[in-house]
Amino acid sequence: MKIAVIIGTRPEIIKMAPVIDEIDKRGIDYILIHTGQHYDYEMSHKFFIDLELKKPDFNIGVGSGSHGKQTAVMIKKIEDVLVAEKPDLVLVQGDTNAVLAGAVAASKLHIAVGHVEAGLRSYDKTMPEEINRQVADVASKLYFVPTEETALNLLFEGLSPHEIFITGNTIVDACIRNLKIAEKSSKALSDLDLDGDVLTLTMHRAENVDDPQRLRNITDALLEIGDELEDLKIIFPVHPRTVKNLKKYGIYDKLESAAHIQMTKPVGYLDFLLLLSNSKFIMTDSGGLQEEAITLNVPCMTLRYNTERPETVTAGGNILVGSSKQKIVDTLKQISGDEDLYKGMMEAQNPYGDGKTSQKILDVVLKAFDEGKLDIKS
Ligand code: UD1
Ligand code: UDP
């Protein structure tokens, strides 16, 4: 059996790494295709070092561009690789343009697609990720869903329960494995000024950082928080999309000169995990961080009005604060001023499994292969 694993951006490298490790462990033949959607050292190569991954067998080098152009180039080049390599299964992860391109290219060649983190839905079709998820799910054969709730999304869309496998999320595998390594090897904390209560912040979602009004509302809240909560220190590793827009709208220098905000380049996974696990709060619009927050028992505020990870909210570990300045400031004050609320958020139960997701995925893959279920023409 031969598997083609497709990755393209930071979160796909992180969340696919445990699956790749498991493929390696079982001695299965595989190729690794990197679409090159993320290409900066600190958005891509650094993760190959931290996660001890082999160099990709193919790097498509798509780079940045409009959705149409980026996706079209990826479909064409992934198709070329798949035609030449003839894998039995293509694995994609998540909801990026690489996932859309990989799932479309493979399914049109009648190669079975396994979608890791399938079934998530925000039902917000203004998000490019929602379109990517839905299209990838239409094109897939095996659905590795993180939770029962996610499985129901797919059942409601008419998919067969025989193709849906509740496996948890590989982010838990990644967190458990790499936090242990980080605790031994990372020097991240000594490089940062971590006096006081640390709030780790990330944001990169198009609807927040490409919209100057929303970006201003959020950054005004970050500045005001410094006056309201004296001991708070915000550590902000800034995504390249966000750097570009903060500079474009003249906000970057204001944030950089605020005494309570420390901006850095994006950091490697080991350093970042150690930072998260030593944080008192997480504020983010990232999908992965909502999951990592509840895995590491750190209360999370999500800078969005909806989430495709509602389990984190219903479990009590995550609050949606949107992009309203007042709501962001008030919620943070409330959480930090109410010990019971803070403790309740910390103790929210992780819905994403026990860290054995990649083993479960590979068990399903091998069984499906043995039973001839990857032959989608039969
Ligand atoms: C992409 C995904 C998003 C995911 C995020 C993870 C899509 C539609 N979006 O968003 O779902 O949450 O990755 O971080 O697939 N840039 C660089 N260097 C890089 C990469 C990007 O400078 O290595 C800059 C470029 O100016 C680029 C911009 O960031 O135009 C946006 O990059 P892009 O990959 O299009 O989208 P992300 O916002 O990273
Ligand atoms: N991450 C990291 N360094 C950083 C910021 C994030 O290693 O400076 C990791 C984070 O731990 C998570 C993943 O990147 O696993 C999330 O990626 P991102 O927020 O870019 O994408 P999303 O999850 O929203 O698709």
CSV table of C-alpha atoms in Angstrom, one decimal, residues 61-347:
chain,number,residue,atom,x,y,z
A,61,GLY,CA,6.2,25.9,-4.3
A,62,VAL,CA,2.8,27.5,-5.0
A,63,GLY,CA,3.6,30.5,-2.7
A,64,SER,CA,1.0,33.3,-2.0
A,65,GLY,CA,-1.7,34.4,-4.4
A,66,SER,CA,-5.4,34.8,-5.0
A,67,HIS,CA,-7.6,31.8,-4.0
A,68,GLY,CA,-8.3,31.0,-7.6
A,69,LYS,CA,-4.7,31.1,-8.8
A,70,GLN,CA,-3.3,29.3,-5.7
A,71,THR,CA,-5.9,26.5,-5.8
A,72,ALA,CA,-5.6,26.0,-9.6
A,73,VAL,CA,-1.8,25.7,-9.5
A,74,MET,CA,-2.0,23.3,-6.6
A,75,ILE,CA,-4.6,21.1,-8.3
A,76,LYS,CA,-2.6,20.9,-11.5
A,77,LYS,CA,0.7,20.1,-9.8
A,78,ILE,CA,-0.7,17.7,-7.3
A,79,GLU,CA,-2.4,15.9,-10.2
A,80,ASP,CA,1.0,15.5,-11.9
A,81,VAL,CA,2.5,14.0,-8.8
A,82,LEU,CA,-0.4,11.6,-8.2
A,83,VAL,CA,-0.5,10.4,-11.8
A,84,ALA,CA,3.2,9.6,-11.6
A,85,GLU,CA,3.2,8.1,-8.1
A,86,LYS,CA,-0.2,6.2,-8.1
A,87,PRO,CA,-0.9,6.1,-4.4
A,88,ASP,CA,-3.8,4.0,-3.0
A,89,LEU,CA,-4.8,6.8,-0.7
A,90,VAL,CA,-4.3,10.6,-0.3
A,91,LEU,CA,-4.5,12.1,3.2
A,92,VAL,CA,-5.4,15.7,3.6
A,93,GLN,CA,-5.8,17.6,6.9
A,94,GLY,CA,-8.1,20.5,7.9
A,95,ASP,CA,-9.6,23.2,5.7
A,96,THR,CA,-6.9,25.1,3.8
A,97,ASN,CA,-6.6,25.7,0.1
A,98,ALA,CA,-4.2,22.7,0.0
A,99,VAL,CA,-6.9,20.5,1.3
A,100,LEU,CA,-9.4,21.6,-1.3
A,101,ALA,CA,-6.8,21.2,-4.1
A,102,GLY,CA,-5.6,17.8,-2.8
A,103,ALA,CA,-9.1,16.4,-2.4
A,104,VAL,CA,-10.3,17.6,-5.8
A,105,ALA,CA,-7.2,16.4,-7.7
A,106,ALA,CA,-7.2,13.0,-6.1
A,107,SER,CA,-10.9,12.3,-6.3
A,108,LYS,CA,-11.0,13.1,-10.0
A,109,LEU,CA,-8.3,10.6,-10.5
A,110,HIS,CA,-10.4,8.0,-8.6
A,111,ILE,CA,-7.9,7.9,-5.8
A,112,ALA,CA,-9.5,7.5,-2.3
A,113,VAL,CA,-9.1,10.6,-0.1
A,114,GLY,CA,-8.9,10.4,3.7
A,115,HIS,CA,-9.9,13.7,5.3
A,116,VAL,CA,-8.3,14.2,8.7
A,117,GLU,CA,-10.3,16.6,10.8
A,118,ALA,CA,-13.4,16.1,8.5
A,119,GLY,CA,-16.9,17.3,9.3
A,120,LEU,CA,-16.1,20.6,11.0
A,121,ARG,CA,-18.7,23.3,10.1
A,122,SER,CA,-19.0,26.9,11.0
A,123,TYR,CA,-21.9,27.3,8.5
A,124,ASP,CA,-20.4,30.6,7.6
A,125,LYS,CA,-19.9,30.6,3.9
A,126,THR,CA,-18.0,33.9,3.9
A,127,MET,CA,-15.0,32.0,5.3
A,128,PRO,CA,-12.8,30.4,2.7
A,129,GLU,CA,-12.1,27.6,5.1
A,130,GLU,CA,-15.8,26.6,5.3
A,131,ILE,CA,-16.0,26.2,1.5
A,132,ASN,CA,-12.8,24.2,1.6
A,133,ARG,CA,-14.1,21.8,4.3
A,134,GLN,CA,-17.4,21.2,2.6
A,135,VAL,CA,-15.9,20.6,-0.9
A,136,ALA,CA,-13.1,18.4,0.6
A,137,ASP,CA,-15.8,16.3,2.4
A,138,VAL,CA,-17.8,15.9,-0.8
A,139,ALA,CA,-14.7,14.5,-2.5
A,140,SER,CA,-13.5,12.2,0.4
A,141,LYS,CA,-13.9,8.5,1.0
A,142,LEU,CA,-12.8,8.2,4.6
A,143,TYR,CA,-13.8,10.8,7.3
A,144,PHE,CA,-11.7,11.1,10.4
A,145,VAL,CA,-13.8,13.3,12.6
A,146,PRO,CA,-12.7,14.6,16.0
A,147,THR,CA,-15.9,14.3,18.0
A,148,GLU,CA,-19.5,12.8,17.9
A,149,GLU,CA,-20.9,16.3,17.3
A,150,THR,CA,-18.7,16.5,14.1
A,151,ALA,CA,-19.8,13.1,13.0
A,152,LEU,CA,-23.5,14.3,13.2
A,153,ASN,CA,-22.7,17.2,10.8
A,154,LEU,CA,-21.7,14.6,8.2
A,155,LEU,CA,-24.6,12.3,8.9
A,156,PHE,CA,-27.0,15.3,8.5
A,157,GLU,CA,-25.4,15.9,5.1
A,158,GLY,CA,-26.3,12.3,4.1
A,159,LEU,CA,-23.0,10.6,4.4
A,160,SER,CA,-22.8,6.9,5.2
A,161,PRO,CA,-22.0,6.1,8.9
A,162,HIS,CA,-19.7,3.4,7.5
A,163,GLU,CA,-17.3,6.0,6.2
A,164,ILE,CA,-17.2,8.2,9.3
A,165,PHE,CA,-14.7,7.4,12.0
A,166,ILE,CA,-14.6,9.3,15.4
A,167,THR,CA,-10.9,9.4,16.1
A,168,GLY,CA,-10.3,12.5,18.2
A,169,ASN,CA,-8.0,15.2,16.9
A,170,THR,CA,-4.3,14.7,16.1
A,171,ILE,CA,-3.6,18.0,17.8
A,172,VAL,CA,-3.8,16.2,21.1
A,173,ASP,CA,-1.2,13.6,19.9
A,174,ALA,CA,1.0,16.6,18.9
A,175,CYS,CA,0.6,18.5,22.1
A,176,ILE,CA,1.3,15.5,24.4
A,177,ARG,CA,4.4,14.3,22.5
A,178,ASN,CA,5.9,17.7,21.9
A,179,LEU,CA,5.3,19.4,25.2
A,180,LYS,CA,7.4,16.7,26.9
A,181,ILE,CA,10.2,17.4,24.4
A,182,ALA,CA,9.7,21.2,24.7
A,183,GLU,CA,10.0,21.0,28.5
A,184,LYS,CA,13.4,19.4,28.2
A,185,SER,CA,14.8,21.4,25.3
A,186,SER,CA,13.0,24.7,24.7
A,187,LYS,CA,14.6,27.9,25.9
A,188,ALA,CA,11.6,30.0,24.8
A,189,LEU,CA,10.7,31.2,28.2
A,190,SER,CA,14.1,32.6,29.1
A,191,ASP,CA,14.1,34.6,25.9
A,192,LEU,CA,10.7,36.3,26.7
A,193,ASP,CA,9.9,38.8,29.4
A,194,LEU,CA,7.2,36.8,31.3
A,195,ASP,CA,6.7,38.8,34.4
A,196,GLY,CA,3.0,38.9,35.4
A,197,ASP,CA,0.1,37.1,34.0
A,198,VAL,CA,0.7,36.0,30.4
A,199,LEU,CA,-1.9,36.2,27.7
A,200,THR,CA,-0.7,34.6,24.5
A,201,LEU,CA,-2.4,36.1,21.4
A,202,THR,CA,-2.5,35.1,17.8
A,203,MET,CA,-4.7,36.3,15.0
A,204,HIS,CA,-4.6,35.9,11.2
A,205,ARG,CA,-8.1,35.1,10.1
A,206,ALA,CA,-9.0,37.1,6.9
A,207,GLU,CA,-12.2,38.4,8.4
A,208,ASN,CA,-10.3,40.0,11.2
A,209,VAL,CA,-7.0,41.2,9.8
A,210,ASP,CA,-8.0,42.2,6.3
A,211,ASP,CA,-10.8,44.4,7.6
A,212,PRO,CA,-9.3,47.6,8.9
A,213,GLN,CA,-12.3,48.3,11.2
A,214,ARG,CA,-12.3,44.9,12.9
A,215,LEU,CA,-8.5,45.0,13.1
A,216,ARG,CA,-8.7,48.4,14.8
A,217,ASN,CA,-11.4,47.3,17.2
A,218,ILE,CA,-9.3,44.3,18.3
A,219,THR,CA,-6.1,46.2,18.6
A,220,ASP,CA,-7.8,49.1,20.5
A,221,ALA,CA,-9.0,46.4,23.0
A,222,LEU,CA,-5.4,45.1,23.3
A,223,LEU,CA,-4.1,48.6,24.1
A,224,GLU,CA,-6.9,49.3,26.6
A,225,ILE,CA,-6.4,46.0,28.4
A,226,GLY,CA,-3.0,47.3,29.5
A,227,ASP,CA,-4.6,50.1,31.5
A,228,GLU,CA,-7.3,47.9,33.0
A,229,LEU,CA,-5.2,44.9,34.1
A,230,GLU,CA,-1.9,46.0,35.5
A,231,ASP,CA,-0.1,42.6,35.7
A,232,LEU,CA,-1.0,41.5,32.3
A,233,LYS,CA,1.6,40.8,29.7
A,234,ILE,CA,0.5,40.1,26.1
A,235,ILE,CA,2.9,37.9,24.0
A,236,PHE,CA,2.0,38.2,20.4
A,237,PRO,CA,3.8,36.1,17.8
A,238,VAL,CA,2.5,37.8,14.6
A,239,HIS,CA,1.4,35.9,11.5
A,240,PRO,CA,2.9,37.3,8.3
A,241,ARG,CA,-0.6,38.2,7.0
A,242,THR,CA,-1.2,40.2,10.2
A,243,VAL,CA,2.2,42.0,10.1
A,244,LYS,CA,1.4,43.1,6.5
A,245,ASN,CA,-2.0,44.5,7.5
A,246,LEU,CA,-1.0,46.1,10.8
A,247,LYS,CA,1.7,48.0,8.9
A,248,LYS,CA,-0.7,48.8,6.0
A,249,TYR,CA,-3.2,50.4,8.4
A,250,GLY,CA,-0.6,52.2,10.5
A,251,ILE,CA,-1.3,50.1,13.7
A,252,TYR,CA,2.0,48.1,14.0
A,253,ASP,CA,4.1,50.8,15.7
A,254,LYS,CA,1.4,51.6,18.2
A,255,LEU,CA,1.2,48.0,19.4
A,256,GLU,CA,5.0,47.6,19.4
A,257,SER,CA,5.5,50.6,21.6
A,258,ALA,CA,3.0,49.5,24.2
A,259,ALA,CA,4.8,48.4,27.4
A,260,HIS,CA,2.5,45.4,28.1
A,261,ILE,CA,2.7,43.9,24.6
A,262,GLN,CA,5.6,41.9,23.3
A,263,MET,CA,5.4,41.2,19.6
A,264,THR,CA,7.6,38.5,18.1
A,265,LYS,CA,8.0,36.6,14.8
A,266,PRO,CA,6.0,33.4,14.6
A,267,VAL,CA,7.7,30.9,16.9
A,268,GLY,CA,8.5,27.2,16.4
A,269,TYR,CA,6.2,24.6,17.8
A,270,LEU,CA,8.2,23.5,20.8
A,271,ASP,CA,8.7,27.1,21.9
A,272,PHE,CA,5.1,27.9,21.3
A,273,LEU,CA,3.8,24.9,23.2
A,274,LEU,CA,5.9,25.9,26.2
A,275,LEU,CA,4.6,29.4,26.0
A,276,LEU,CA,1.0,28.3,25.8
A,277,SER,CA,1.3,25.9,28.7
A,278,ASN,CA,2.7,28.8,30.8
A,279,SER,CA,0.0,31.2,29.8
A,280,LYS,CA,-2.8,32.3,32.0
A,281,PHE,CA,-5.0,33.2,29.0
A,282,ILE,CA,-5.2,32.5,25.3
A,283,MET,CA,-6.8,35.0,22.9
A,284,THR,CA,-7.0,33.9,19.3
A,285,ASP,CA,-8.9,33.5,16.0
A,286,SER,CA,-6.9,30.3,15.2
A,287,GLY,CA,-8.6,27.0,14.9
A,288,GLY,CA,-5.7,25.0,16.3
A,289,LEU,CA,-5.3,27.3,19.3
A,290,GLN,CA,-8.9,26.8,20.4
A,291,GLU,CA,-8.1,23.0,20.5
A,292,GLU,CA,-4.7,23.4,22.2
A,293,ALA,CA,-6.1,25.7,24.8
A,294,ILE,CA,-8.6,23.1,26.1
A,295,THR,CA,-6.0,20.4,25.8
A,296,LEU,CA,-3.5,22.4,28.0
A,297,ASN,CA,-6.3,23.7,30.3
A,298,VAL,CA,-5.8,27.3,29.5
A,299,PRO,CA,-8.9,29.5,29.3
A,300,CYS,CA,-9.5,30.8,25.8
A,301,MET,CA,-11.2,33.8,24.3
A,302,THR,CA,-11.9,33.5,20.6
A,303,LEU,CA,-11.9,36.6,18.4
A,304,ARG,CA,-14.8,35.3,16.2
A,305,TYR,CA,-18.6,35.3,16.2
A,306,ASN,CA,-18.8,31.6,15.3
A,307,THR,CA,-16.7,28.5,15.6
A,308,GLU,CA,-16.5,25.2,13.9
A,309,ARG,CA,-15.2,23.9,17.2
A,310,PRO,CA,-18.4,24.5,19.3
A,311,GLU,CA,-17.4,21.6,21.7
A,312,THR,CA,-14.8,23.9,23.2
A,313,VAL,CA,-17.5,26.4,24.0
A,314,THR,CA,-20.1,24.0,25.3
A,315,ALA,CA,-17.4,22.3,27.5
A,316,GLY,CA,-16.8,25.7,29.1
A,317,GLY,CA,-13.2,26.3,28.1
A,318,ASN,CA,-13.7,28.9,25.3
A,319,ILE,CA,-15.7,32.1,25.0
A,320,LEU,CA,-16.5,33.7,21.7
A,321,VAL,CA,-15.7,37.5,22.0
A,322,GLY,CA,-15.9,38.4,18.3
A,323,SER,CA,-14.2,41.7,17.4
A,324,SER,CA,-16.0,44.1,19.6
A,325,LYS,CA,-13.6,46.2,21.7
A,326,GLN,CA,-15.9,46.4,24.7
A,327,LYS,CA,-16.7,42.7,24.7
A,328,ILE,CA,-13.1,41.7,24.5
A,329,VAL,CA,-12.1,44.0,27.4
A,330,ASP,CA,-15.1,43.1,29.5
A,331,THR,CA,-14.7,39.4,29.1
A,332,LEU,CA,-11.0,39.4,30.0
A,333,LYS,CA,-11.7,41.5,33.1
A,334,GLN,CA,-14.5,39.2,34.0
A,335,ILE,CA,-12.4,36.0,33.7
A,336,SER,CA,-9.5,37.4,35.5
A,337,GLY,CA,-11.6,38.9,38.3
A,338,ASP,CA,-13.7,35.8,39.0
A,339,GLU,CA,-11.7,32.9,40.4
A,340,ASP,CA,-14.6,30.4,40.1
A,341,LEU,CA,-15.2,31.3,36.4
A,342,TYR,CA,-11.4,31.0,35.7
A,343,LYS,CA,-11.2,27.6,37.5
A,344,GLY,CA,-14.3,26.3,35.7
A,345,MET,CA,-12.8,27.3,32.3
A,346,MET,CA,-9.5,25.6,33.2
A,347,GLU,CA,-11.2,22.4,34.2
